PDB file of C-alpha atoms in Angstrom:
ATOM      1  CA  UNK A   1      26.359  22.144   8.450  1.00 53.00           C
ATOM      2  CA  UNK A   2      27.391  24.511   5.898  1.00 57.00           C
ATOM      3  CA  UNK A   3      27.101  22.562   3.101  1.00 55.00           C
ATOM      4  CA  UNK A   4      23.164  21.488   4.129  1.00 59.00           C
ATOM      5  CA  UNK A   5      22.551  25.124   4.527  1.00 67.00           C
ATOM      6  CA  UNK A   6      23.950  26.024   0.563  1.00 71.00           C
ATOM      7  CA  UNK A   7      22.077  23.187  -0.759  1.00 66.00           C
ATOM      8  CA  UNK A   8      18.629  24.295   1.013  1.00 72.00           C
ATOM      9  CA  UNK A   9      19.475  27.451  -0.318  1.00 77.00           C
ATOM     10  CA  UNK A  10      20.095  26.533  -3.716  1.00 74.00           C
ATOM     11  CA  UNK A  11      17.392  23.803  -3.628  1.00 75.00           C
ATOM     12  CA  UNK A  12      15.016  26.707  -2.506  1.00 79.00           C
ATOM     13  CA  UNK A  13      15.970  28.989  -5.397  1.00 83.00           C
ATOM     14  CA  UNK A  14      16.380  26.596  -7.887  1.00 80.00           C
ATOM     15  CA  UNK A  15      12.296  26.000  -6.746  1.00 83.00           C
ATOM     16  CA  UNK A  16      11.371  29.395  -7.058  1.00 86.00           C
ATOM     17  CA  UNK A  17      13.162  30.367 -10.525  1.00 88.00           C
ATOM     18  CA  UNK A  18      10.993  27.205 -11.914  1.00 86.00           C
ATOM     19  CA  UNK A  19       7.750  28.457 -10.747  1.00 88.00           C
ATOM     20  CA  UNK A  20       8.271  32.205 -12.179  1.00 89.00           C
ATOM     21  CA  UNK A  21       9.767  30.484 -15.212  1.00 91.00           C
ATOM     22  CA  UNK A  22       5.800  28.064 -15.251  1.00 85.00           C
ATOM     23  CA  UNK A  23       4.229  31.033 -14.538  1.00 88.00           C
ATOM     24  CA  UNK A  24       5.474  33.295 -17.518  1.00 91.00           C
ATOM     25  CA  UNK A  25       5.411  30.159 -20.140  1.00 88.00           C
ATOM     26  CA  UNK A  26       1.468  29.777 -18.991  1.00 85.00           C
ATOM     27  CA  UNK A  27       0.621  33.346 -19.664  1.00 89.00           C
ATOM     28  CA  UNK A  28       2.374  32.580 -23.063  1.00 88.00           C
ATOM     29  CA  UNK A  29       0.939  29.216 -23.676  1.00 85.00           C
ATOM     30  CA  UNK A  30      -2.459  29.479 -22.261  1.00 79.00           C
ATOM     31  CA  UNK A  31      -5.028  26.587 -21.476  1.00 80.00           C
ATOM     32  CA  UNK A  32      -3.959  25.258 -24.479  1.00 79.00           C
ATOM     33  CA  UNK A  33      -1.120  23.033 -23.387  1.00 81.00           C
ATOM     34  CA  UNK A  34      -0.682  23.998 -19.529  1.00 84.00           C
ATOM     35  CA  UNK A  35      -1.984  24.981 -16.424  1.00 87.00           C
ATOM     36  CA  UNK A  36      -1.009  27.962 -13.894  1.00 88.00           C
ATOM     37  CA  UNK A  37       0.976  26.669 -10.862  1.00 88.00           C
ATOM     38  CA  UNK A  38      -2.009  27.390  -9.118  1.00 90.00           C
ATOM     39  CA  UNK A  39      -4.238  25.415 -11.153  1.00 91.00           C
ATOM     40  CA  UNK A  40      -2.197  22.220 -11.095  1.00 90.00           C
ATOM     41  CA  UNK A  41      -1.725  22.004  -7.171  1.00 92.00           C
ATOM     42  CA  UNK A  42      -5.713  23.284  -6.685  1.00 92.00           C
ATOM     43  CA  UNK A  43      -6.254  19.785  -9.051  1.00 92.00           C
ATOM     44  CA  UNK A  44      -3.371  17.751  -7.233  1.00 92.00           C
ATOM     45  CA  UNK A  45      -4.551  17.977  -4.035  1.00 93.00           C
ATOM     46  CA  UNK A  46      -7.972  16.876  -5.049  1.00 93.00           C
ATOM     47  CA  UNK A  47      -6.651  13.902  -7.436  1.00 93.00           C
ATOM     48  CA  UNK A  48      -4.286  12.536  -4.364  1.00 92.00           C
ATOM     49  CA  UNK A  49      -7.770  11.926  -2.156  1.00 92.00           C
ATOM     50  CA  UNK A  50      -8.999   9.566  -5.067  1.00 92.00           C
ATOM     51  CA  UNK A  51      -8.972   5.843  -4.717  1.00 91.00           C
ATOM     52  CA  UNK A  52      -7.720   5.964  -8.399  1.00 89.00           C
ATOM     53  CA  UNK A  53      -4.680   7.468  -7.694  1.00 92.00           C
ATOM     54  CA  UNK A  54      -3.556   4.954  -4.629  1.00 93.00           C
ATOM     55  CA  UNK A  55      -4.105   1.973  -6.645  1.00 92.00           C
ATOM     56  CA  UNK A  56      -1.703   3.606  -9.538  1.00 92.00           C
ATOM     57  CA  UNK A  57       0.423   4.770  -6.856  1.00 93.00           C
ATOM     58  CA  UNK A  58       0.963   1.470  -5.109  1.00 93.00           C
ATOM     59  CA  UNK A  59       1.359  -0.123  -8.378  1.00 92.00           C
ATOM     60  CA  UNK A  60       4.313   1.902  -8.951  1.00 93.00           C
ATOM     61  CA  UNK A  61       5.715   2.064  -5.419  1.00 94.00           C
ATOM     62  CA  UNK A  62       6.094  -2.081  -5.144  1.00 94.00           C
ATOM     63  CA  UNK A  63       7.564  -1.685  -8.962  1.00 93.00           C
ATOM     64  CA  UNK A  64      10.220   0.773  -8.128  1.00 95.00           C
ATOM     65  CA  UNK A  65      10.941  -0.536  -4.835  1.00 95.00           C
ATOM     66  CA  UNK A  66      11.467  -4.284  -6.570  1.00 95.00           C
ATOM     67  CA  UNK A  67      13.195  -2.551  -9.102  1.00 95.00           C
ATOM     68  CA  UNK A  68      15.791  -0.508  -7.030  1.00 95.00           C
ATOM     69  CA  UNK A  69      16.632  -3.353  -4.678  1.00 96.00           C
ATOM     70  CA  UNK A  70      17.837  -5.657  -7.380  1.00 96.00           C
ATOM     71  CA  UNK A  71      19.747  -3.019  -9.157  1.00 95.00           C
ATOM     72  CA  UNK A  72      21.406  -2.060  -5.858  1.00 95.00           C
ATOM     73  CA  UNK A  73      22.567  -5.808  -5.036  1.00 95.00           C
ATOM     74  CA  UNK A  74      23.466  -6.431  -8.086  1.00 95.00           C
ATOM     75  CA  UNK A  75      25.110  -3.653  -8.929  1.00 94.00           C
ATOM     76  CA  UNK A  76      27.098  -3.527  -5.626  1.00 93.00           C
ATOM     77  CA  UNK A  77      27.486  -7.629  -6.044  1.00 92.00           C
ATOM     78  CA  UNK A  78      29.435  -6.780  -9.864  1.00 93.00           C
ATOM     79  CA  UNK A  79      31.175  -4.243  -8.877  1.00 91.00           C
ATOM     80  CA  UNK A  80      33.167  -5.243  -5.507  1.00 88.00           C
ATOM     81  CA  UNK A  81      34.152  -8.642  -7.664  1.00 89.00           C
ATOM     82  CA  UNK A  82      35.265  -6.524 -10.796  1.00 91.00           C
ATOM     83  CA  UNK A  83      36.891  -3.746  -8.044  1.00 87.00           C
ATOM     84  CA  UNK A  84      38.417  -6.421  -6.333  1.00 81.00           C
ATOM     85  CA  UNK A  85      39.948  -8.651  -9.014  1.00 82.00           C
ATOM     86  CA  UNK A  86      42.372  -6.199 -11.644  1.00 83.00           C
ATOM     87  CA  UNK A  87      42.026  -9.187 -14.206  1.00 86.00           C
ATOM     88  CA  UNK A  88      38.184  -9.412 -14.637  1.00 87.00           C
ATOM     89  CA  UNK A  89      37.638  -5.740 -14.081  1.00 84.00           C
ATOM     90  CA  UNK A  90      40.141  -4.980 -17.495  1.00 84.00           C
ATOM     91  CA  UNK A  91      38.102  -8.200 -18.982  1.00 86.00           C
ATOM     92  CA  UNK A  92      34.410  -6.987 -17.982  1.00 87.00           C
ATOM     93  CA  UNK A  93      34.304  -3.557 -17.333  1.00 88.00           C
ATOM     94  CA  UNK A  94      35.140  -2.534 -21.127  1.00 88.00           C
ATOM     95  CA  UNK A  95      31.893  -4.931 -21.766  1.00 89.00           C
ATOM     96  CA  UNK A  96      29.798  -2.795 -18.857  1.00 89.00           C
ATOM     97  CA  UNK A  97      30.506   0.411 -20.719  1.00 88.00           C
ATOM     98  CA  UNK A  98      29.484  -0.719 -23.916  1.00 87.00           C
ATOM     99  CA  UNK A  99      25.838  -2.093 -22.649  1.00 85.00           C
ATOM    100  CA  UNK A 100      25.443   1.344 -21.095  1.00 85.00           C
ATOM    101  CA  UNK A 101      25.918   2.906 -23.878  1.00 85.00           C
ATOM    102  CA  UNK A 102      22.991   0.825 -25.649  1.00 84.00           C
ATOM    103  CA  UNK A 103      19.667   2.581 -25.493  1.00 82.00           C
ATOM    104  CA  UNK A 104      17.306   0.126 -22.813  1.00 81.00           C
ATOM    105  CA  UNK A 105      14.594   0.965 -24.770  1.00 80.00           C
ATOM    106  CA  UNK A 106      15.626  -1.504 -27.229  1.00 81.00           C
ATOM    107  CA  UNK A 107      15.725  -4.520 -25.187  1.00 81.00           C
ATOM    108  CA  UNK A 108      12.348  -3.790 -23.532  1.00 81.00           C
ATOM    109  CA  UNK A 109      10.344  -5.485 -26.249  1.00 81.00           C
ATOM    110  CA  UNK A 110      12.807  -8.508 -25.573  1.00 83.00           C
ATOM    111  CA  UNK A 111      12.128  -8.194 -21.811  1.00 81.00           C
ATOM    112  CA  UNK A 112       8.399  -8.152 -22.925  1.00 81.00           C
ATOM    113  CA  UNK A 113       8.968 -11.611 -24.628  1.00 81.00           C
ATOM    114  CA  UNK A 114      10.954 -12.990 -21.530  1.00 81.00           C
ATOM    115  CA  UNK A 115       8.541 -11.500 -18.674  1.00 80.00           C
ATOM    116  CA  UNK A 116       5.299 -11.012 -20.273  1.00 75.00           C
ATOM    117  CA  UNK A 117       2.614  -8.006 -19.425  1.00 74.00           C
ATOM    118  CA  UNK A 118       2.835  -7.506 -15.874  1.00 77.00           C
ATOM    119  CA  UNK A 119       5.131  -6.317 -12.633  1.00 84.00           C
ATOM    120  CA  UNK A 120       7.793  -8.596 -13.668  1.00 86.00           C
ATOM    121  CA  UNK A 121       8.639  -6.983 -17.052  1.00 86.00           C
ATOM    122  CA  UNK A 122       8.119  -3.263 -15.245  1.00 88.00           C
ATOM    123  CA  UNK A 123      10.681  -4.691 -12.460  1.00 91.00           C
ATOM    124  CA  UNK A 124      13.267  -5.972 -15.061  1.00 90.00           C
ATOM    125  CA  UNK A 125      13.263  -3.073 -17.257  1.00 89.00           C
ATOM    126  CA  UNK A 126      13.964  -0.677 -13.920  1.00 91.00           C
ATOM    127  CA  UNK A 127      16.736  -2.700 -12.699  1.00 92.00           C
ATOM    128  CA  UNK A 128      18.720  -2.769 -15.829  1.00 92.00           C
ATOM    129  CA  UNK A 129      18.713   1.322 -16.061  1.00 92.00           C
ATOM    130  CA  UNK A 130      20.059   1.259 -12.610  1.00 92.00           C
ATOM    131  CA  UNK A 131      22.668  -1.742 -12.276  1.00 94.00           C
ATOM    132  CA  UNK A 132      25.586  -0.572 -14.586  1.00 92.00           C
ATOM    133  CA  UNK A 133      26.287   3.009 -13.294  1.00 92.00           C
ATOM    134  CA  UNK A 134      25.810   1.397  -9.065  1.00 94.00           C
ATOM    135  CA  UNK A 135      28.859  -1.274 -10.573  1.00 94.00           C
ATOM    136  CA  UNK A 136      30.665   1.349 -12.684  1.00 93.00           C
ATOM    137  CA  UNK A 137      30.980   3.609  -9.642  1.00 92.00           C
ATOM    138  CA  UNK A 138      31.760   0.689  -7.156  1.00 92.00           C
ATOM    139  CA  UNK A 139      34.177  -0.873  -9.179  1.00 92.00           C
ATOM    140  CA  UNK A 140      36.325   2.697  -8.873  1.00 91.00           C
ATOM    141  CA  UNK A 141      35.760   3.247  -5.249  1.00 89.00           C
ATOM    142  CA  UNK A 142      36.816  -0.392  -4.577  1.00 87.00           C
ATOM    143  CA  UNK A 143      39.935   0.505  -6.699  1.00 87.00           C
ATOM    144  CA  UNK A 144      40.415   4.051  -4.889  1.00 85.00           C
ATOM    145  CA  UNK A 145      40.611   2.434  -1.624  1.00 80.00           C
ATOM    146  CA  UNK A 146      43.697   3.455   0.084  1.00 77.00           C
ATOM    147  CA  UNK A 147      46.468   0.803  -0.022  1.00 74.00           C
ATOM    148  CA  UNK A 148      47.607   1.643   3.599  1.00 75.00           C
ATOM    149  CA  UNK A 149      43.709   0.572   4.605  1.00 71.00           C
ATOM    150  CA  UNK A 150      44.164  -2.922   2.495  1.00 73.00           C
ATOM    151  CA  UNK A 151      47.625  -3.879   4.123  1.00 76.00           C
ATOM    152  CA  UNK A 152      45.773  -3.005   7.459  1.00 74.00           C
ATOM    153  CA  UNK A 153      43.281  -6.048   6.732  1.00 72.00           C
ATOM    154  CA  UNK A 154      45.860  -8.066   5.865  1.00 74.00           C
ATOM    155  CA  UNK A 155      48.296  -7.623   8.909  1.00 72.00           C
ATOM    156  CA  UNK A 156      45.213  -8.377  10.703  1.00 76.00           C
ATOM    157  CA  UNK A 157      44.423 -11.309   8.829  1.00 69.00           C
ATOM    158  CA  UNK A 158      41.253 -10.416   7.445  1.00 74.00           C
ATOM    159  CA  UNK A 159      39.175 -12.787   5.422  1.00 72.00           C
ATOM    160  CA  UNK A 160      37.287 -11.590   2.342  1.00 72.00           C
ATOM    161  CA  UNK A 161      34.378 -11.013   3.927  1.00 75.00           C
ATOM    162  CA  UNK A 162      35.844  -9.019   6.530  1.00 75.00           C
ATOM    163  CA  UNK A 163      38.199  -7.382   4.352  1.00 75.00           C
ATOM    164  CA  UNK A 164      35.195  -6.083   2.624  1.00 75.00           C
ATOM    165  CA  UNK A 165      32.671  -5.097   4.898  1.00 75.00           C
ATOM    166  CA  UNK A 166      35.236  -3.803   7.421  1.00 77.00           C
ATOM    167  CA  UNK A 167      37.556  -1.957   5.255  1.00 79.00           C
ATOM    168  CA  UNK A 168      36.514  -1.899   1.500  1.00 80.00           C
ATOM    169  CA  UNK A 169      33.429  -0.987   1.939  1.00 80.00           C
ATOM    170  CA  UNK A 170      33.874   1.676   4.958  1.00 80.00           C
ATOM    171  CA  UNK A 171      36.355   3.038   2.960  1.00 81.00           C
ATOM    172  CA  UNK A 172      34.647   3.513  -0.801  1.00 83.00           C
ATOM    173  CA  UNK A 173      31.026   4.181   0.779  1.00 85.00           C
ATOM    174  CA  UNK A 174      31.160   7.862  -0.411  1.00 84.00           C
ATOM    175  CA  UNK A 175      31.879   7.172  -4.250  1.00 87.00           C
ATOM    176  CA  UNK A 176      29.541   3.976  -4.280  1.00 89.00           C
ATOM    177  CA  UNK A 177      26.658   6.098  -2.539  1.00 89.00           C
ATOM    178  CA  UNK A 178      27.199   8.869  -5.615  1.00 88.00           C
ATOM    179  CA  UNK A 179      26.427   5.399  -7.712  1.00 90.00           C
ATOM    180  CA  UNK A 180      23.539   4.723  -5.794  1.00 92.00           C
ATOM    181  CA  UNK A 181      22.024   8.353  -6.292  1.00 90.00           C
ATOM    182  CA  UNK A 182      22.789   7.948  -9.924  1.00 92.00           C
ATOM    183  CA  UNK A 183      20.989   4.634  -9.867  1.00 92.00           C
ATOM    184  CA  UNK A 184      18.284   5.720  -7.831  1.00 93.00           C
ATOM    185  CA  UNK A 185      16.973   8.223 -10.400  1.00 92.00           C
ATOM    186  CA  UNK A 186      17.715   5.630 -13.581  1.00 92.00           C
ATOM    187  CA  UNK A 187      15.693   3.022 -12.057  1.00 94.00           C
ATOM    188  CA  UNK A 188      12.916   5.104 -11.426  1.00 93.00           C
ATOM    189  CA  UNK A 189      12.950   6.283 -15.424  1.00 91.00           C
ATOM    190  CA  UNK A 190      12.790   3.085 -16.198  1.00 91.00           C
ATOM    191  CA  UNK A 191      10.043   2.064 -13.828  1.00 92.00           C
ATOM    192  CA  UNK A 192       8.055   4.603 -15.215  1.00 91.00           C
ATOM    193  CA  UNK A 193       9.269   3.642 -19.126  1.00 89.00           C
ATOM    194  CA  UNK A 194       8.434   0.492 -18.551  1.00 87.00           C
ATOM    195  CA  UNK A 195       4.656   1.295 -17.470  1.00 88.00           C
ATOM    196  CA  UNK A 196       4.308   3.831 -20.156  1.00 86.00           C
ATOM    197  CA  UNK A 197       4.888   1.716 -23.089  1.00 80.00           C
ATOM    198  CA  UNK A 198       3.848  -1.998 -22.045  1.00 73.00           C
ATOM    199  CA  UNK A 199       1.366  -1.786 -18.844  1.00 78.00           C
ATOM    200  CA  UNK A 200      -2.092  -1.043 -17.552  1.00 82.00           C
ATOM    201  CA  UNK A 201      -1.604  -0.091 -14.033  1.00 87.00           C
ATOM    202  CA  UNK A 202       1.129   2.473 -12.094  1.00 90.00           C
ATOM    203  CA  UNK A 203       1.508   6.119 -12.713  1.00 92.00           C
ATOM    204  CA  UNK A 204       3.522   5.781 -15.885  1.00 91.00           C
ATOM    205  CA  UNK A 205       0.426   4.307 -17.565  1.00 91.00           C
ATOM    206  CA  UNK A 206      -1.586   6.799 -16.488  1.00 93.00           C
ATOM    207  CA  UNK A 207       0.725   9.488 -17.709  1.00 92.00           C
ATOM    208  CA  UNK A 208       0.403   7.921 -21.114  1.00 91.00           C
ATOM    209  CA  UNK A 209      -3.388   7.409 -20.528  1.00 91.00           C
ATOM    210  CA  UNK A 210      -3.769  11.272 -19.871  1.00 91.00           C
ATOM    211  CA  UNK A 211      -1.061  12.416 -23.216  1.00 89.00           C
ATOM    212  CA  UNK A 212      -3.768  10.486 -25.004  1.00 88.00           C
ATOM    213  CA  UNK A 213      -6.560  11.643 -23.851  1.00 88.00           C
ATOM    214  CA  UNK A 214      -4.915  15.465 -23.850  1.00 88.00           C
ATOM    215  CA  UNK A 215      -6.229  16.059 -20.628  1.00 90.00           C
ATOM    216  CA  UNK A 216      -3.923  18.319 -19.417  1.00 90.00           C
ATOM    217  CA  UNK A 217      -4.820  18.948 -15.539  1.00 92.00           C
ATOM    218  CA  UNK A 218      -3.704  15.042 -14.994  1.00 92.00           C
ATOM    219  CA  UNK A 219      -0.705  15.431 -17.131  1.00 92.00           C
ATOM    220  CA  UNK A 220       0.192  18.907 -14.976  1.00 92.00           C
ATOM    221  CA  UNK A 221      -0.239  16.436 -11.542  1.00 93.00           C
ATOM    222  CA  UNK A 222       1.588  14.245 -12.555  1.00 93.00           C
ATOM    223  CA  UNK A 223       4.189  15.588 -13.802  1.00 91.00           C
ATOM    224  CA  UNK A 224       4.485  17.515 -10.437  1.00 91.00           C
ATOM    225  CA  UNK A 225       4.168  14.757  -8.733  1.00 92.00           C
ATOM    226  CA  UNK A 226       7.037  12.611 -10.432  1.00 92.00           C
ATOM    227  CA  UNK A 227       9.145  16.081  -9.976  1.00 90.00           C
ATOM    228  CA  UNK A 228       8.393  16.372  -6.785  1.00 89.00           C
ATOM    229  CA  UNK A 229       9.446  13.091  -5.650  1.00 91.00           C
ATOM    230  CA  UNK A 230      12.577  12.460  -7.778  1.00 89.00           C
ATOM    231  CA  UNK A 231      13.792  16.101  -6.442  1.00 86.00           C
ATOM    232  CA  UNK A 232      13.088  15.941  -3.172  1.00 87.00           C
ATOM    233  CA  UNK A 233      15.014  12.136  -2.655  1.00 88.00           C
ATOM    234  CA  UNK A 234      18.227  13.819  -5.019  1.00 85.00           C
ATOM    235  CA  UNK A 235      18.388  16.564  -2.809  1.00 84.00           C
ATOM    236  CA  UNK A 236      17.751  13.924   0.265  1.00 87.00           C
ATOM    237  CA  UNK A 237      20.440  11.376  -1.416  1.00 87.00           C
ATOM    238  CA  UNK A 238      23.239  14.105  -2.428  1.00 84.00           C
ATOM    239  CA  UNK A 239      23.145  16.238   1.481  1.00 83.00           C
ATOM    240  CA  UNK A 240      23.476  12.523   2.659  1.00 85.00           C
ATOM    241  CA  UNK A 241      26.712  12.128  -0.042  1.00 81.00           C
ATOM    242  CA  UNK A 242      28.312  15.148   1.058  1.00 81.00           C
ATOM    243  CA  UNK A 243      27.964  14.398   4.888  1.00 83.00           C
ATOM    244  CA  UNK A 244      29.682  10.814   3.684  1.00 78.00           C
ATOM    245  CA  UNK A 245      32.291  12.807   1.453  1.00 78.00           C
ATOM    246  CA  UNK A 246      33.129  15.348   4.304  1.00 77.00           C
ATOM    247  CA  UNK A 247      33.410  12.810   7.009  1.00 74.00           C
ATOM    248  CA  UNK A 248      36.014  10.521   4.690  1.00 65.00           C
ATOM    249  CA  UNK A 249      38.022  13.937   4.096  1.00 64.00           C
ATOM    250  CA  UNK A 250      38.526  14.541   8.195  1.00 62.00           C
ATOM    251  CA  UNK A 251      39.695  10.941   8.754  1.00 60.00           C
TER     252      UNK A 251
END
């Protein structure tokens, strides 16, 4: 209870320092490049009525949601295998580090060639930001589970799909969920990459629509928007991570 009181605390201040800090930069900037917090939510809540911006929106949404689903099963599907077999994990995981380190912007125009212009490519280009840190941090919780849990299963003659989904995964659900959060946040960047540079619908097209067109109230909104969203599901995901984290501690 504690620790969901400090993090609406922090969340709350961490809030308010960034709209004195928008504030001061807009009486420094001007109309030239931003708008006054007031401005931008006066505009927001008249561009979130618009028929425009639920078609963009819903674009998006199915995207992300396509996106964070395969990256999640797929992840999780890599990671208990490499977690749960020494051999391939010292084989593949040295080969999982070295894709993440590749920038995915460089494989989009490849996923362009493989998917074409549409969802598909949007969906593919999301899921690949997310799968390798939700396998990364999987295959270490499946390797942190306790030993005494594991020789449990096996007195009890657990099969390997009981051993994992009544004792592997129980057990290493706080370190994969930190994966997930990580995951949940790369996906969406690349979601939104992936409509920026190679789409004509979602919000990530319109964001590049608006740099374009230097029309600054719709790149304020949206930016607020995106912000708004991402923050508000990290500081959903990580109160959710420490109530997972604190109950594994007391056991």
């Amino acid at each position: 209870m504690n620790g969901g009181k400090s993090l609406l605390r922090n969340t709350a201040t961490l809030l308010l320092a960034v709209l004195v800090l928008w504030q001061v930069l807009y009486w420094i900037v001007g109309d030239v490049a931003l708008r006054s917090p007031a401005q931008t939510l006066e505009y927001t809540v008249r561009f979130v009525s618009t028929s425009q911006f639920t078609a963009h929106l819903s674009e998006t949404a199915s995207a992300f949601g396509m996106a964070l689903v395969l990256a999640v099963l797929i992840g999780l599907g890599i990671g208990f295998t490499l977690g749960g077999s020494r051999f391939l994990g010292d084989v593949f995981e040295p080969m999982l580090i070295a894709l993440y380190s590749i920038p995915k912007i460089t494989l989009y125009p490849i996923l362009l060639l493989a998917f074409g212009l549409g969802i598909s490519s949007k969906v593919a280009f999301g899921a690949i930001h997310g799968v390798i840190p939700i396998a990364l941090f999987t295959i270490n919780a499946v390797r942190n589970v306790r030993a005494v849990h594991i020789k449990t299963g096996r007195v009890m003659a657990l099969g390997p799909f009981d051993m994992v989904a009544r004792i592997v995964f129980p057990s290493a659900l706080p370190e994969i969920f930190a994966g997930l959060r990580i995951g949940f946040s790369l996906t969406l960047i690349g979601t939104l990459l992936g409509e920026m540079f190679a789409s004509q619908r979602g919000l990530g097209f319109l964001l590049m629509s608006a740099i374009g067109l230097h029309n600054v109230e719709l790149i304020m909104t949206l930016t607020l928007l995106l912000t708004l969203f991402a923050g508000t599901a990290s500081v959903i995901l990580l109160a959710i991570n420490q109530r997972l984290r604190s109950r594994a501690a007391s056991r």
